[in-house]
């Protein structure tokens, strides 16, 4: 089957294109059609605004705030129509015959296929991962500018407004365009394989949710043209309303990224619930699948709240409503409640998939069953539920109802318990294992230790009296980076290295991987650990300038952060060079039991030539005769230690 | 065998915890404590710190030891022991952390209510935050001060107001922090215990001048405070609002309206760089220009600066006399007329 599709696709580009076909490029989905749909939608939006305002006699005709808002709705739609995000549905709705599903949207045969609307979850997974890495680099560069400015007291390179823009855009890119979608990308690639499914439940929706992402990212970055949003990623009102129009681009960027997130999460949920292979009960699912199940539930329930909060600000700015303006009867703290009702669960959206990745990696490289599998899965669900009951711990000094602080403190502290269960279970998984320190394992163990620091500083912050002192100081900056860098990013790195052979069909360079880990680990701690100290000593966060008494520490932090930035180059070099010319990867280089490793690297277009039959737990390392799944042919293996030789490359 | 493994694991962790906890204890994590509240918060801080540092060391110790002890060569093909779990252990590591977090929460709750308890007749200081300056108003004192003046050992209820966006009031040595929110009144409690001068720091991002939005918190002995109160309440000296112009009044308005938070003006000793340098941009300016620049800052924007940054409501905030005095002071001090 694979071969047929392969030949079928190659027939197209190789035949000499007749003249008429060249013109048809402009009507077929793709970048040629984008060339005219985007300008057309731009003109349409502009005409709409100018026409409507002229009809009512408003001056000026193109008021920037209104114009920008309409552009940010219409032009992305124009782009999506051009690239082909809606073609199938448009045919269906308009009553034209839909294109027969010949799976020509599956598989990628040249780099160009990654720039098309492709419905293959493996292609979409890679599109996601590469796109998010691009935004990760952009966000990282912004951080480097910030640290350059902060290296010495006083203002050197940027003015204070520009500085505020740097950290606001940095945080927004890292959160909305890197961590959340990077996990969505890895999940996209791995989850259907792990549960024995041929693809995601809604492949076209999957493609569409990817293409929303670059739109959101470019929107946030291009806010620099009209004055970058500079009220922080938290975008508190009334400051957000007072900011230049770049703030609108944050509000709309969040909508597009949020829509992408919700659509992917729905897709994950339906896929996980309905498309598991025979025998793959919930209690036989790998923990990564459990983690994405919990995460997707969080995304679906919580993301509408941030969408709402940003729409309210947009309305206050553009439509002159008064949701948050006290002068018009609004209530600024209401914004914070709505915002954090999403943004605290968002921390778990950025954490739980990492927990899943680390569970896979530790079990495989310690050659042991994951310790306490059921409690590991249940603690994910406990975090999911408790995660909705702690949001106001971000607001202990905000002026909200004082009584609310005590229950929120209690729930915040209690959520440390399921998290602790996970950490202790990972440690117990290591014990009496046979540990292989491959790069993914190093990052997983780096994660366990660093995330514990972030989690424990979270306990400090959960305690109201301590929080009153350290809230909005560098202690918070240290905490969030121990959670999102030491936590999320380390697990993303672990995931990138772990599945790199599966995704690319090539091995990464192990030596460079290890160098990358150690540089990152040292650079990370040297950068962020001192921030705890300068924070408790009295340095507030989000300041372009600071008390000269913190000058030496800030210089140390800046130097460490440049070191950390440079370490990323090792990662990028390794990924690019290994992808082009690494050693071909066997189907199962890690001798793992989960299903994605039982097919070739990269997997066939439809993942499994035969539906696997799942018969046991995915983590039965060291259990004689135990099996996770039965696949005929070359795909199957047992879990017995000595028989578990590395698989040879599956012949396509 | 398995029991031995568990005991080993626990012993290693506890040892690492004690050593690391000991080291952490000698790091001066917190600034000087200069209020009753600081003492109470520090007690909680140290309790939580010791618990957390010990737990961290336990985890890191076990991870490192496991990595050292159970490491195998790359070509090792064996699997580890097929241990799937241990219900007893799982109950313990659910129960002990639960007990610890409950203890931390209870201790935090008790000290929080002690820190915020104020006698009903506590002195009230009204604090107004605006971009990017603080002003402080005392009971029975006419003068609005640009600095917070407190009497040692006297509990004070701080009542916060914000004129434009959210700000946050923080004095690290007092530990207490509270946002000032437009449209509502928020409060916090401070009982200073040490005579001295501390920084009042804005900790909620409030715009481009956020990092320079600072004032002084001055804690005076009872005698000094009485003297200060008398001087300030007498209406003479530096007090603004009743004068008829002249340098002393204009400078007081300049200070209390927070101009120095953003602008450099050598005559007022301010060196901030958020807004234009007044020594330069007002040199040779005439009276209408100076007045317009205060009440309608967007009318003419100095080169290299953005509109809508300076608050546009000084006409309402300042009395006519204060505005006149401020304009006169600016003209005098920049050599214009």
Coordinates of C-alpha atoms in Angstrom, one line a residue, chain A residues 142-490:
Chain A
X142 CA 14.4 38.5 22.7
X143 CA 15.6 37.1 26.1
X144 CA 19.2 37.8 25.0
X145 CA 18.4 41.4 24.3
X146 CA 16.8 41.7 27.7
X147 CA 19.8 40.2 29.5
X148 CA 22.1 42.6 27.5
X149 CA 20.1 45.5 28.8
X150 CA 20.1 44.2 32.4
X151 CA 23.8 43.3 32.5
X152 CA 24.5 46.7 34.0
X153 CA 22.4 49.1 36.1
X154 CA 21.1 52.1 34.1
X155 CA 19.7 52.1 30.6
X156 CA 22.2 51.1 27.8
X157 CA 20.6 49.7 24.6
X158 CA 16.8 50.1 24.7
X159 CA 14.4 52.5 26.2
X160 CA 12.1 51.3 29.0
X161 CA 9.0 50.9 26.8
X162 CA 11.0 48.8 24.3
X163 CA 12.3 46.8 27.2
X164 CA 8.8 46.1 28.5
X165 CA 8.0 45.0 24.9
X166 CA 10.9 42.5 24.9
X167 CA 9.8 40.5 27.9
X168 CA 6.2 40.7 26.9
X169 CA 6.8 39.2 23.5
X170 CA 9.4 36.8 24.8
X171 CA 6.9 35.3 27.2
X172 CA 4.1 35.2 24.7
X173 CA 6.1 33.5 22.1
X174 CA 7.6 31.0 24.5
X175 CA 4.2 30.1 26.0
X176 CA 1.8 30.2 23.1
X177 CA 4.1 29.5 20.2
X178 CA 6.7 27.2 21.7
X179 CA 5.9 25.1 24.8
X180 CA 2.2 24.5 24.2
X181 CA 2.4 23.7 20.5
X182 CA 5.7 21.9 20.8
X183 CA 3.9 19.4 23.0
X184 CA 1.0 19.3 20.6
X185 CA 3.5 18.6 17.8
X186 CA 5.2 15.7 19.6
X187 CA 1.8 14.4 20.6
X188 CA 0.5 14.6 17.1
X189 CA 3.4 12.5 15.8
X190 CA 3.5 10.0 18.6
X191 CA -0.1 9.5 20.0
X192 CA -1.7 7.8 17.0
X193 CA 1.3 5.5 16.7
X194 CA 1.3 4.7 20.4
X195 CA -2.4 3.7 20.5
X196 CA -2.1 1.8 17.2
X197 CA -4.2 4.1 15.1
X198 CA -3.6 4.9 11.4
X199 CA -4.0 8.7 11.9
X200 CA -5.8 11.2 14.1
X201 CA -9.6 11.2 14.3
X202 CA -10.0 14.4 12.2
X203 CA -7.0 14.8 9.9
X204 CA -8.3 17.9 8.1
X205 CA -9.0 19.7 11.4
X206 CA -5.5 18.6 12.4
X207 CA -4.0 20.3 9.3
X208 CA -6.1 23.4 9.9
X209 CA -5.0 23.7 13.5
X210 CA -1.4 23.6 12.5
X211 CA -1.8 26.4 10.0
X212 CA -3.4 28.7 12.6
X213 CA -0.1 28.6 14.5
X214 CA 2.2 30.6 12.3
X215 CA -0.5 33.2 11.9
X216 CA -0.6 33.7 15.7
X217 CA 3.2 33.8 15.9
X218 CA 3.6 36.3 13.1
X219 CA 0.9 38.5 14.6
X220 CA 2.7 38.7 17.9
X221 CA 6.1 39.4 16.3
X222 CA 4.7 42.0 13.9
X223 CA 3.3 44.0 16.8
X224 CA 6.8 45.6 16.7
X225 CA 5.6 47.6 13.6
X226 CA 2.9 49.4 15.6
X227 CA 4.6 49.4 19.0
X228 CA 5.1 46.0 20.7
X229 CA 2.7 45.1 23.4
X230 CA 4.4 45.9 26.6
X231 CA 2.0 45.0 29.4
X232 CA 3.5 41.6 30.0
X233 CA 2.1 38.3 28.7
X234 CA -0.4 38.7 31.6
X235 CA -1.6 41.9 30.0
X236 CA -3.2 43.3 33.1
X237 CA -5.8 46.0 32.7
X238 CA -6.0 49.1 32.8
X239 CA -2.4 49.2 31.6
X240 CA -3.3 47.0 28.6
X241 CA -6.0 49.5 27.5
X242 CA -3.5 52.3 27.7
X243 CA -0.9 50.6 25.6
X244 CA -0.1 51.3 21.9
X245 CA -2.0 49.3 19.2
X246 CA 0.5 46.4 19.3
X247 CA -1.6 45.2 22.3
X248 CA -4.4 44.4 19.8
X249 CA -2.0 42.0 18.1
X250 CA -1.5 40.1 21.4
X251 CA -5.2 39.9 21.9
X252 CA -5.8 38.6 18.4
X253 CA -2.7 36.4 18.4
X254 CA -4.0 34.7 21.5
X255 CA -7.3 34.0 19.7
X256 CA -5.6 32.2 16.8
X257 CA -3.2 30.3 19.0
X258 CA -6.0 29.4 21.3
X259 CA -8.2 28.2 18.5
X260 CA -5.4 26.0 17.3
X261 CA -4.9 24.6 20.8
X262 CA -8.5 23.8 21.3
X263 CA -8.9 22.1 17.9
X264 CA -5.9 20.0 18.5
X265 CA -7.0 19.1 22.0
X266 CA -10.5 18.0 20.7
X267 CA -8.7 15.9 18.1
X268 CA -6.5 14.2 20.7
X269 CA -9.5 13.5 22.9
X270 CA -11.6 11.9 20.2
X271 CA -8.5 10.0 18.9
X272 CA -7.6 8.7 22.3
X273 CA -11.2 7.7 23.2
X274 CA -12.2 6.2 19.9
X275 CA -9.2 5.0 18.0
X276 CA -7.2 2.8 20.3
X277 CA -6.2 -0.5 18.9
X278 CA -8.0 -3.6 20.0
X279 CA -6.9 -4.6 23.5
X280 CA -5.6 -1.1 24.3
X281 CA -7.7 -0.4 27.3
X282 CA -7.3 2.8 29.2
X283 CA -5.1 1.0 31.8
X284 CA -2.8 -0.3 29.0
X285 CA -2.2 3.2 27.5
X286 CA 1.3 4.5 27.8
X287 CA 1.5 7.4 30.3
X288 CA 2.2 9.9 27.5
X289 CA -1.2 9.1 26.1
X290 CA -2.7 9.5 29.6
X291 CA -0.9 12.8 30.0
X292 CA -2.2 14.1 26.7
X293 CA -5.6 13.0 27.6
X294 CA -5.5 15.0 30.8
X295 CA -3.9 18.0 29.0
X296 CA -6.4 18.0 26.2
X297 CA -9.2 18.1 28.7
X298 CA -7.6 21.1 30.4
X299 CA -7.1 22.8 27.1
X300 CA -10.7 22.3 26.0
X301 CA -12.1 23.5 29.4
X302 CA -9.8 26.3 30.2
X303 CA -8.6 28.0 26.9
X304 CA -12.0 29.7 26.3
X305 CA -11.3 31.7 29.4
X306 CA -8.2 33.4 28.1
X307 CA -9.9 33.9 24.8
X308 CA -12.7 35.6 26.6
X309 CA -10.4 37.7 28.8
X310 CA -8.5 39.0 25.7
X311 CA -11.8 39.7 23.8
X312 CA -13.0 41.8 26.7
X313 CA -9.9 43.9 26.5
X314 CA -10.2 44.2 22.8
X315 CA -13.8 45.3 23.3
X316 CA -12.8 47.8 25.9
X317 CA -10.2 49.2 23.5
X318 CA -12.0 49.1 20.2
X319 CA -15.7 49.0 21.0
X320 CA -15.5 51.3 24.1
X321 CA -17.2 48.8 26.4
X322 CA -16.3 49.0 30.1
X323 CA -15.6 45.5 31.3
X324 CA -12.6 46.6 33.2
X325 CA -12.5 50.4 33.3
X326 CA -13.5 51.6 36.7
X327 CA -14.5 54.9 35.3
X328 CA -17.3 53.2 33.4
X329 CA -18.2 50.8 36.3
X330 CA -15.7 48.1 35.3
X331 CA -13.6 46.0 37.7
X332 CA -9.9 45.5 36.9
X333 CA -9.5 42.5 39.2
X334 CA -12.2 40.6 37.3
X335 CA -9.8 40.4 34.5
X336 CA -7.2 38.8 36.7
X337 CA -9.7 36.1 37.8
X338 CA -10.7 35.3 34.3
X339 CA -7.1 35.4 33.0
X340 CA -5.7 33.1 35.7
X341 CA -8.7 30.7 35.5
X342 CA -7.0 29.8 32.2
X343 CA -3.5 30.6 32.9
X344 CA -3.0 28.5 36.0
X345 CA -4.3 25.4 34.3
X346 CA -2.1 26.5 31.4
X347 CA 0.9 25.8 33.6
X348 CA -0.3 22.2 33.7
X349 CA -1.0 22.3 30.0
X350 CA 2.7 23.0 29.7
X351 CA 3.7 20.4 32.3
X352 CA 1.5 17.3 32.0
X353 CA 2.7 16.3 28.5
X354 CA 6.2 16.6 29.8
X355 CA 5.4 14.3 32.7
X356 CA 4.2 11.8 30.0
X357 CA 7.4 12.1 28.0
X358 CA 9.6 11.7 31.1
X359 CA 7.6 8.6 32.2
X360 CA 8.3 7.0 28.8
X361 CA 12.0 7.9 28.8
X362 CA 12.8 6.9 32.3
X363 CA 11.1 3.6 32.0
X364 CA 12.9 2.7 28.8
X365 CA 16.3 3.8 29.8
X366 CA 16.2 2.4 33.3
X367 CA 14.9 -0.9 31.7
X368 CA 12.2 -1.1 34.4
X369 CA 8.4 -0.9 34.5
X370 CA 7.2 2.5 35.5
X371 CA 6.7 2.4 39.3
X372 CA 3.1 2.6 40.4
X373 CA 1.6 3.0 36.9
X374 CA -2.0 3.4 38.1
X375 CA -1.2 6.0 40.7
X376 CA 0.9 7.8 38.0
X377 CA -2.2 8.0 35.8
X378 CA -4.5 8.9 38.6
X379 CA -2.2 11.6 39.8
X380 CA -2.4 13.2 36.4
X381 CA -6.2 13.2 36.7
X382 CA -5.9 14.6 40.2
X383 CA -3.7 17.5 38.9
X384 CA -6.2 18.1 36.2
X385 CA -9.1 18.5 38.7
X386 CA -7.1 20.4 41.4
X387 CA -5.6 22.6 38.7
X388 CA -8.9 24.4 38.4
X389 CA -9.1 25.3 42.0
X390 CA -5.8 27.2 42.6
X391 CA -5.9 30.1 40.1
X392 CA -6.1 32.9 42.7
X393 CA -2.7 32.1 44.2
X394 CA -1.5 34.4 41.5
X395 CA -3.5 37.2 43.1
X396 CA -2.7 37.1 46.8
X397 CA -1.7 40.7 46.8
X398 CA -4.1 41.9 44.1
X399 CA -6.7 43.3 46.3
X400 CA -9.2 40.4 45.7
X401 CA -11.5 39.2 48.5
X402 CA -9.1 38.5 51.4
X403 CA -10.8 35.4 52.6
X404 CA -10.2 33.7 49.3
X405 CA -6.5 33.5 50.0
X406 CA -6.8 30.8 52.6
X407 CA -8.7 28.2 50.5
X408 CA -6.5 28.9 47.5
X409 CA -3.4 28.5 49.6
X410 CA -4.7 25.1 50.8
X411 CA -5.5 23.8 47.3
X412 CA -2.2 25.1 46.0
X413 CA -0.3 23.2 48.6
X414 CA -2.4 20.1 48.2
X415 CA -1.6 20.0 44.5
X416 CA 2.0 19.4 45.5
X417 CA 1.0 15.9 46.7
X418 CA 0.0 14.3 43.3
X419 CA 3.0 16.0 41.8
X420 CA 5.2 14.6 44.6
X421 CA 3.8 11.2 43.9
X422 CA 5.0 11.4 40.3
X423 CA 8.5 12.5 41.3
X424 CA 8.9 9.8 43.9
X425 CA 7.6 7.2 41.4
X426 CA 10.2 8.3 38.8
X427 CA 12.9 7.9 41.4
X428 CA 11.6 4.5 42.4
X429 CA 11.6 3.5 38.7
X430 CA 15.3 4.3 38.6
X431 CA 16.1 2.2 41.7
X432 CA 17.5 -1.2 40.8
X433 CA 17.2 -0.4 37.1
X434 CA 19.9 -0.7 34.5
X435 CA 20.3 2.9 33.6
X436 CA 21.5 4.0 30.2
X437 CA 22.6 7.6 30.1
X438 CA 21.5 8.5 26.6
X439 CA 20.7 12.1 25.9
X440 CA 16.9 11.8 26.4
X441 CA 17.6 10.2 29.8
X442 CA 19.9 13.0 30.8
X443 CA 17.3 15.5 30.0
X444 CA 14.6 13.5 31.8
X445 CA 16.7 13.3 35.0
X446 CA 17.7 16.9 34.6
X447 CA 14.0 17.6 34.5
X448 CA 13.2 15.6 37.6
X449 CA 15.7 17.5 39.7
X450 CA 15.1 20.9 38.3
X451 CA 11.4 20.6 38.2
X452 CA 11.5 19.7 41.9
X453 CA 13.1 23.1 42.6
X454 CA 10.4 24.8 40.6
X455 CA 7.7 22.8 42.3
X456 CA 9.1 23.5 45.8
X457 CA 9.5 27.2 45.1
X458 CA 5.8 26.9 44.1
X459 CA 5.1 25.7 47.6
X460 CA 6.9 28.8 49.0
X461 CA 4.6 30.9 46.7
X462 CA 1.5 29.0 47.8
X463 CA 2.1 30.2 51.4
X464 CA 0.4 33.5 51.6
X465 CA 2.8 35.3 53.9
X466 CA 5.8 34.3 51.8
X467 CA 4.0 35.2 48.7
X468 CA 3.2 38.7 50.0
X469 CA 6.9 39.3 50.3
X470 CA 8.2 37.7 47.0
X471 CA 5.2 38.2 44.7
X472 CA 6.3 40.2 41.6
X473 CA 10.0 39.9 42.4
X474 CA 12.8 38.0 40.6
X475 CA 11.9 35.1 42.8
X476 CA 8.8 34.7 40.6
X477 CA 11.0 34.9 37.5
X478 CA 13.2 32.2 38.9
X479 CA 10.2 30.0 39.8
X480 CA 8.5 30.3 36.4
X481 CA 11.8 29.4 34.6
X482 CA 12.5 26.4 36.8
X483 CA 9.0 25.2 36.0
X484 CA 8.9 26.1 32.3
X485 CA 12.6 25.8 31.4
X486 CA 13.8 23.2 33.9
X487 CA 10.4 21.6 33.6
X488 CA 8.8 21.9 30.2
X489 CA 11.8 22.7 28.0
X490 CA 13.9 19.8 29.5

